[in-house]
Coordinates of N, CA and C in Angstrom, one line a residue:
M1 N 0.8 -1.6 0.1 CA 0.0 0.2 -0.3 C 1.3 1.7 0.1
S2 N 0.8 1.9 -0.9 CA 1.4 3.6 -1.0 C 1.1 4.4 0.2
A3 N 2.0 5.2 0.5 CA 1.6 6.1 1.2 C 0.1 6.7 1.0
S4 N 0.0 7.3 -0.3 CA -1.4 8.0 -0.9 C -2.6 6.9 -0.3
E5 N -2.3 5.8 -0.4 CA -3.4 5.0 0.4 C -3.6 4.7 1.1
D6 N -2.8 5.4 2.0 CA -2.7 5.0 3.5 C -4.2 5.9 4.2
P7 N -5.2 5.0 4.5 CA -6.2 5.3 5.3 C -6.0 6.6 6.1
V8 N -5.3 6.5 7.3 CA -5.2 7.1 8.2 C -4.5 8.5 7.3
R9 N -3.6 8.6 6.6 CA -3.0 9.5 6.0 C -3.5 10.3 5.6
V10 N -4.6 9.7 4.8 CA -5.6 10.3 3.9 C -6.2 11.3 4.5
A11 N -7.3 10.3 5.9 CA -7.9 11.0 6.6 C -7.0 12.1 7.0
E12 N -5.8 12.3 7.9 CA -5.4 13.5 8.1 C -5.1 14.3 7.3
E13 N -5.0 14.4 6.4 CA -4.6 15.0 5.6 C -6.1 15.9 4.7
L14 N -7.5 14.9 4.7 CA -8.3 15.8 4.4 C -9.4 16.4 5.5
R15 N -8.3 16.2 6.7 CA -9.3 16.8 7.7 C -8.9 18.1 8.2
S16 N -6.8 18.2 8.0 CA -6.0 19.3 7.8 C -6.6 20.8 6.1
A17 N -6.8 19.4 5.1 CA -7.3 20.6 4.2 C -8.5 21.5 4.6
M18 N -9.7 20.0 4.6 CA -10.8 21.3 5.5 C -10.8 22.2 6.3
G19 N -9.9 21.8 7.6 CA -9.6 22.8 8.0 C -9.1 24.1 7.8
D20 N -8.1 24.3 7.1 CA -7.4 25.5 6.6 C -8.5 25.8 5.6
F21 N -9.4 25.2 4.5 CA -10.5 25.7 3.6 C -11.7 26.9 4.9
V22 N -12.1 25.8 5.9 CA -13.0 26.1 6.5 C -12.2 28.2 7.2
R23 N -11.1 28.2 7.6 CA -10.7 28.8 8.2 C -10.2 30.2 7.2
H24 N -9.9 29.5 5.7 CA -9.9 31.1 4.9 C -10.8 31.3 4.6
V25 N -12.1 30.8 4.6 CA -13.3 31.1 3.8 C -13.8 32.3 5.1
R26 N -13.8 31.8 6.3 CA -14.3 32.9 7.4 C -13.5 33.8 7.7
E27 N -12.1 33.6 6.9 CA -11.9 35.0 7.2 C -12.3 36.0 6.5
H28 N -12.9 35.6 5.9 CA -13.7 36.8 4.9 C -14.9 37.1 5.5
D29 N -15.4 36.3 6.3 CA -16.8 36.8 6.9 C -17.1 37.8 7.3
T30 N -18.6 38.6 7.3 CA -18.9 39.9 7.5 C -19.2 40.2 9.1
M31 N -19.5 38.9 9.8 CA -20.1 38.9 11.0 C -19.3 38.2 12.0
P32 N -19.3 37.7 12.8 CA -18.0 36.8 14.4 C -19.2 35.4 14.3
R33 N -17.8 34.4 14.0 CA -18.6 33.2 13.5 C -19.5 32.8 14.9
S34 N -19.3 33.5 16.3 CA -20.3 32.8 17.0 C -21.7 33.6 16.7
Q35 N -21.8 34.3 16.1 CA -22.7 34.8 15.9 C -23.5 34.3 15.0
T36 N -23.0 34.3 14.1 CA -23.5 33.4 12.9 C -24.1 32.2 13.4
A37 N -22.9 31.3 13.8 CA -23.5 29.7 14.3 C -24.7 30.0 15.2
V38 N -25.0 31.0 15.9 CA -26.3 30.9 16.8 C -27.0 31.2 15.9
L39 N -27.3 32.0 14.9 CA -28.5 32.1 14.1 C -28.5 31.1 13.3
G40 N -27.7 30.2 13.0 CA -27.7 29.2 12.1 C -28.4 28.2 13.1
H41 N -28.5 28.3 14.1 CA -28.7 26.8 14.7 C -30.3 27.6 15.3
L42 N -30.6 28.7 15.3 CA -32.1 29.4 15.5 C -32.8 29.0 13.8
D43 N -32.0 29.0 13.1 CA -32.9 28.9 12.0 C -33.1 27.6 11.6
R44 N -32.5 27.0 11.7 CA -32.4 25.3 11.4 C -33.9 24.7 12.7
A45 N -33.3 25.1 14.0 CA -34.0 24.4 14.7 C -35.3 25.1 15.7
G46 N -35.4 26.2 14.9 CA -36.5 26.7 15.3 C -35.9 28.2 16.8
A47 N -36.5 28.1 18.1 CA -36.6 28.6 19.2 C -35.8 27.9 19.9
L48 N -34.6 28.5 20.6 CA -34.0 27.3 21.4 C -33.3 28.0 23.2
S49 N -33.2 27.6 24.2 CA -32.7 28.4 25.2 C -31.3 28.5 24.7
I50 N -31.0 29.5 26.0 CA -29.7 29.9 26.2 C -28.9 29.0 26.7
A51 N -29.5 27.5 27.6 CA -28.4 27.0 27.7 C -28.5 25.5 26.7
E52 N -29.6 25.5 25.9 CA -29.1 24.7 24.9 C -28.4 25.0 24.0
L53 N -28.5 26.9 23.5 CA -27.5 26.8 22.2 C -26.1 27.2 22.9
A54 N -25.8 27.1 24.1 CA -24.6 27.0 24.9 C -23.9 25.8 24.9
R55 N -25.3 24.5 24.6 CA -24.7 23.0 24.8 C -24.2 22.8 23.4
R56 N -25.2 23.1 22.1 CA -25.2 22.8 20.8 C -23.6 23.3 19.9
E57 N -23.0 25.0 21.1 CA -21.6 25.6 20.2 C -20.2 25.2 21.5
R58 N -21.0 24.1 22.4 CA -20.1 23.9 23.5 C -18.9 25.1 24.6
V59 N -20.0 25.9 24.4 CA -19.3 26.8 25.4 C -19.9 27.2 26.5
R60 N -19.3 28.1 27.6 CA -20.2 28.5 29.2 C -21.5 29.1 28.6
H61 N -22.7 29.1 29.4 CA -24.1 29.7 29.7 C -23.4 31.4 29.5
Q62 N -22.3 31.8 30.3 CA -21.8 32.9 30.5 C -21.7 33.7 29.4
S63 N -20.8 33.0 28.5 CA -20.4 33.1 26.9 C -21.8 33.2 25.9
M64 N -22.4 32.1 26.3 CA -23.7 32.2 25.1 C -24.5 33.7 25.4
T65 N -24.5 33.6 26.8 CA -25.4 35.1 27.3 C -25.1 36.1 26.4
R66 N -23.7 36.6 26.3 CA -23.2 37.8 25.8 C -23.3 37.8 24.9
T67 N -23.4 36.6 23.5 CA -23.5 36.4 22.3 C -24.7 36.7 21.9
V68 N -25.8 36.4 22.8 CA -27.0 36.5 22.3 C -27.2 37.7 23.2
G69 N -26.8 38.7 23.6 CA -27.0 40.2 23.9 C -27.1 40.5 23.0
L70 N -25.5 40.5 22.1 CA -25.3 40.9 21.1 C -26.0 41.1 20.0
L71 N -26.5 40.0 19.5 CA -27.2 39.7 18.7 C -29.1 40.8 18.9
A72 N -29.5 40.4 20.4 CA -30.3 41.2 20.7 C -30.2 42.4 20.1
E73 N -29.3 43.4 20.9 CA -29.6 44.2 20.8 C -29.2 45.0 19.1
Q74 N -28.6 44.0 17.8 CA -28.6 44.5 16.6 C -30.2 44.1 16.2
G75 N -30.8 43.4 16.8 CA -32.5 43.3 16.6 C -32.6 42.3 15.5
L76 N -31.1 40.9 15.8 CA -31.6 39.8 15.0 C -31.7 38.7 15.9
V77 N -32.0 38.6 16.9 CA -33.0 38.1 18.1 C -34.1 38.5 19.4
T78 N -35.0 37.9 19.8 CA -35.6 38.1 20.5 C -35.7 37.3 21.8
L79 N -35.7 37.9 23.1 CA -35.8 36.8 24.4 C -37.4 37.0 24.8
G80 N -37.5 35.5 25.0 CA -39.1 35.8 25.9 C -38.7 34.4 26.8
P81 N -39.2 34.4 28.1 CA -39.3 33.3 28.7 C -40.1 31.8 27.8
G82 N -39.5 30.5 29.1 CA -39.6 29.8 28.3 C -41.4 29.5 28.9
E83 N -41.6 28.5 28.1 CA -43.2 27.9 28.1 C -43.3 27.5 29.5
A84 N -42.4 26.2 29.4 CA -42.5 24.9 30.5 C -41.5 26.1 32.2
D85 N -40.7 26.3 31.8 CA -40.0 27.2 32.9 C -40.0 28.4 32.8
R86 N -40.5 29.6 33.0 CA -40.9 30.7 32.9 C -39.3 31.6 33.2
R87 N -38.8 31.1 34.0 CA -37.3 31.4 34.3 C -36.0 31.3 33.2
Q88 N -36.5 30.6 32.5 CA -35.8 29.8 30.9 C -35.8 31.2 30.5
V89 N -34.3 31.4 29.7 CA -34.4 32.6 28.8 C -34.4 31.4 27.2
V90 N -35.4 31.9 26.3 CA -35.9 31.6 24.8 C -35.4 32.5 24.0
V91 N -34.7 31.9 23.2 CA -33.9 32.9 22.3 C -34.8 32.3 20.8
T92 N -35.0 33.5 20.0 CA -35.8 33.3 19.1 C -35.5 34.2 17.8
V93 N -35.1 33.7 16.3 CA -34.5 34.6 15.5 C -35.3 35.2 14.6
T94 N -35.5 36.7 14.6 CA -36.1 37.9 13.8 C -36.1 37.7 12.2
P95 N -37.0 38.4 12.0 CA -36.3 38.1 10.4 C -35.8 39.1 9.7
E96 N -35.4 40.0 10.7 CA -34.2 40.7 10.5 C -32.6 39.7 10.2
G97 N -32.9 38.7 11.5 CA -31.9 37.8 11.4 C -31.7 36.6 10.7
V98 N -32.8 36.2 10.2 CA -32.3 35.7 8.9 C -31.9 36.0 7.8
R99 N -32.6 37.9 7.4 CA -32.3 37.9 6.1 C -30.2 38.4 6.7
R100 N -29.9 38.7 7.6 CA -28.5 38.4 7.8 C -27.6 37.1 7.8
L101 N -28.3 36.3 7.8 CA -27.8 35.4 8.1 C -28.0 34.8 6.7
D102 N -28.9 35.0 6.2 CA -28.9 34.4 4.7 C -27.9 35.2 3.8
A103 N -27.6 36.7 4.2 CA -26.7 37.4 3.4 C -25.1 37.2 3.6
E104 N -24.9 36.5 5.2 CA -23.8 36.1 5.0 C -23.7 34.7 4.5
R105 N -24.5 33.8 4.4 CA -24.3 32.5 3.5 C -24.1 32.6 2.3
R106 N -24.6 33.5 1.6 CA -24.6 34.4 0.5 C -22.9 35.1 -0.2
H107 N -22.8 35.6 0.8 CA -21.2 36.3 0.7 C -20.5 35.0 0.9
R108 N -20.0 34.1 2.1 CA -19.2 32.7 1.8 C -19.9 32.0 0.5
A109 N -20.7 31.6 0.2 CA -21.2 30.7 -1.2 C -20.1 31.9 -2.8
G110 N -19.8 33.2 -2.4 CA -20.4 34.1 -3.7 C -18.2 33.7 -3.4
F111 N -17.7 34.5 -2.1 CA -16.1 34.1 -1.8 C -16.0 32.7 -2.3
I112 N -16.2 32.0 -2.2 CA -16.3 30.4 -3.0 C -16.2 29.7 -4.1
A113 N -17.3 30.5 -5.0 CA -17.4 31.1 -6.1 C -16.4 31.7 -6.7
A114 N -15.9 32.1 -6.2 CA -15.1 33.1 -7.0 C -14.0 32.4 -6.9
A115 N -13.7 31.6 -5.9 CA -12.3 30.6 -6.2 C -12.3 29.3 -6.9
L116 N -13.7 29.3 -7.0 CA -13.9 28.3 -8.5 C -13.9 28.1 -9.5
D117 N -13.8 29.7 -9.5 CA -13.5 29.9 -10.7 C -12.1 30.5 -11.2
T118 N -11.2 30.0 -10.2 CA -9.9 29.9 -10.8 C -9.3 28.4 -11.1
L119 N -10.0 27.4 -11.0 CA -10.2 26.0 -11.1 C -10.4 25.7 -12.8
N120 N -9.6 24.6 -13.3 CA -9.6 24.4 -14.3 C -11.2 23.3 -14.5
G121 N -11.3 22.8 -15.6 CA -12.9 22.2 -15.6 C -12.8 20.5 -15.1
E122 N -11.9 20.1 -15.0 CA -11.5 18.7 -14.4 C -11.3 19.4 -13.0
E123 N -10.7 20.3 -12.7 CA -11.1 20.4 -10.9 C -12.4 21.0 -10.4
R124 N -13.0 21.3 -11.2 CA -14.8 22.0 -10.5 C -15.3 20.7 -10.7
A125 N -15.2 19.4 -11.8 CA -16.0 18.8 -11.8 C -15.5 17.7 -10.6
V126 N -14.4 17.6 -10.2 CA -13.8 17.1 -8.9 C -14.7 17.7 -7.7
V127 N -14.4 18.7 -7.8 CA -14.8 19.9 -6.2 C -16.5 19.2 -6.3
A128 N -17.3 19.5 -7.3 CA -18.3 19.4 -7.5 C -19.3 18.0 -7.0
R129 N -18.2 17.0 -7.1 CA -18.7 15.8 -6.1 C -18.5 15.7 -5.0
I130 N -17.6 16.7 -4.1 CA -17.0 16.4 -3.0 C -18.3 16.9 -1.6
P131 N -19.7 17.5 -1.8 CA -20.3 17.7 -0.6 C -21.2 16.1 -1.0
A132 N -21.7 15.3 -1.9 CA -22.0 14.4 -2.0 C -21.2 13.0 -1.2
V133 N -19.9 13.2 -1.4 CA -18.9 12.4 -1.2 C -18.9 12.9 0.2
L134 N -19.0 13.8 1.0 CA -18.7 14.1 2.4 C -19.9 13.6 3.7
R135 N -21.2 13.8 2.9 CA -22.8 13.4 3.0 C -22.2 12.2 2.9
K136 N -22.1 11.0 2.3 CA -21.6 9.6 2.4 C -20.9 9.5 3.3
L137 N -19.4 10.0 3.7 CA -18.8 9.6 5.4 C -19.3 10.2 5.7
M138 N -20.5 10.7 5.8 CA -21.0 11.1 7.4 C -22.0 10.1 7.7
G139 N -22.5 9.0 6.6 CA -24.1 8.2 6.8 C -24.9 8.5 6.3
D140 N -24.7 9.6 5.5 CA -26.2 10.2 5.0 C -26.4 9.5 4.0

């Protein structure tokens, strides 16, 4: 088996390249990653408690409270009491928050599309297959 066929080596190269690519794209984001991540969770899952958002992002409750506060100041989320426990704070994305998230997603996609323009046809064909291959690796 050649070094290029060693599954562990291929896995490490894939992990490294994906990490580098994500960091490169994020360098051009227009809003902080923590805020984009929270808006994304709320957009996909609906209203969530601060505790649940902190769990999903693997940050302390205090850190998530700060992030949610910044989003609320911008009018991108609203805060309200929980239905089952009125002491719990539930966060809901606003229509402006959805618009801002969509704009950030379009900005990222546009940045990636511009980078794709630097590839030749064969390379673009390979890249076009990557999303399906990654989903297969995830078991989807």
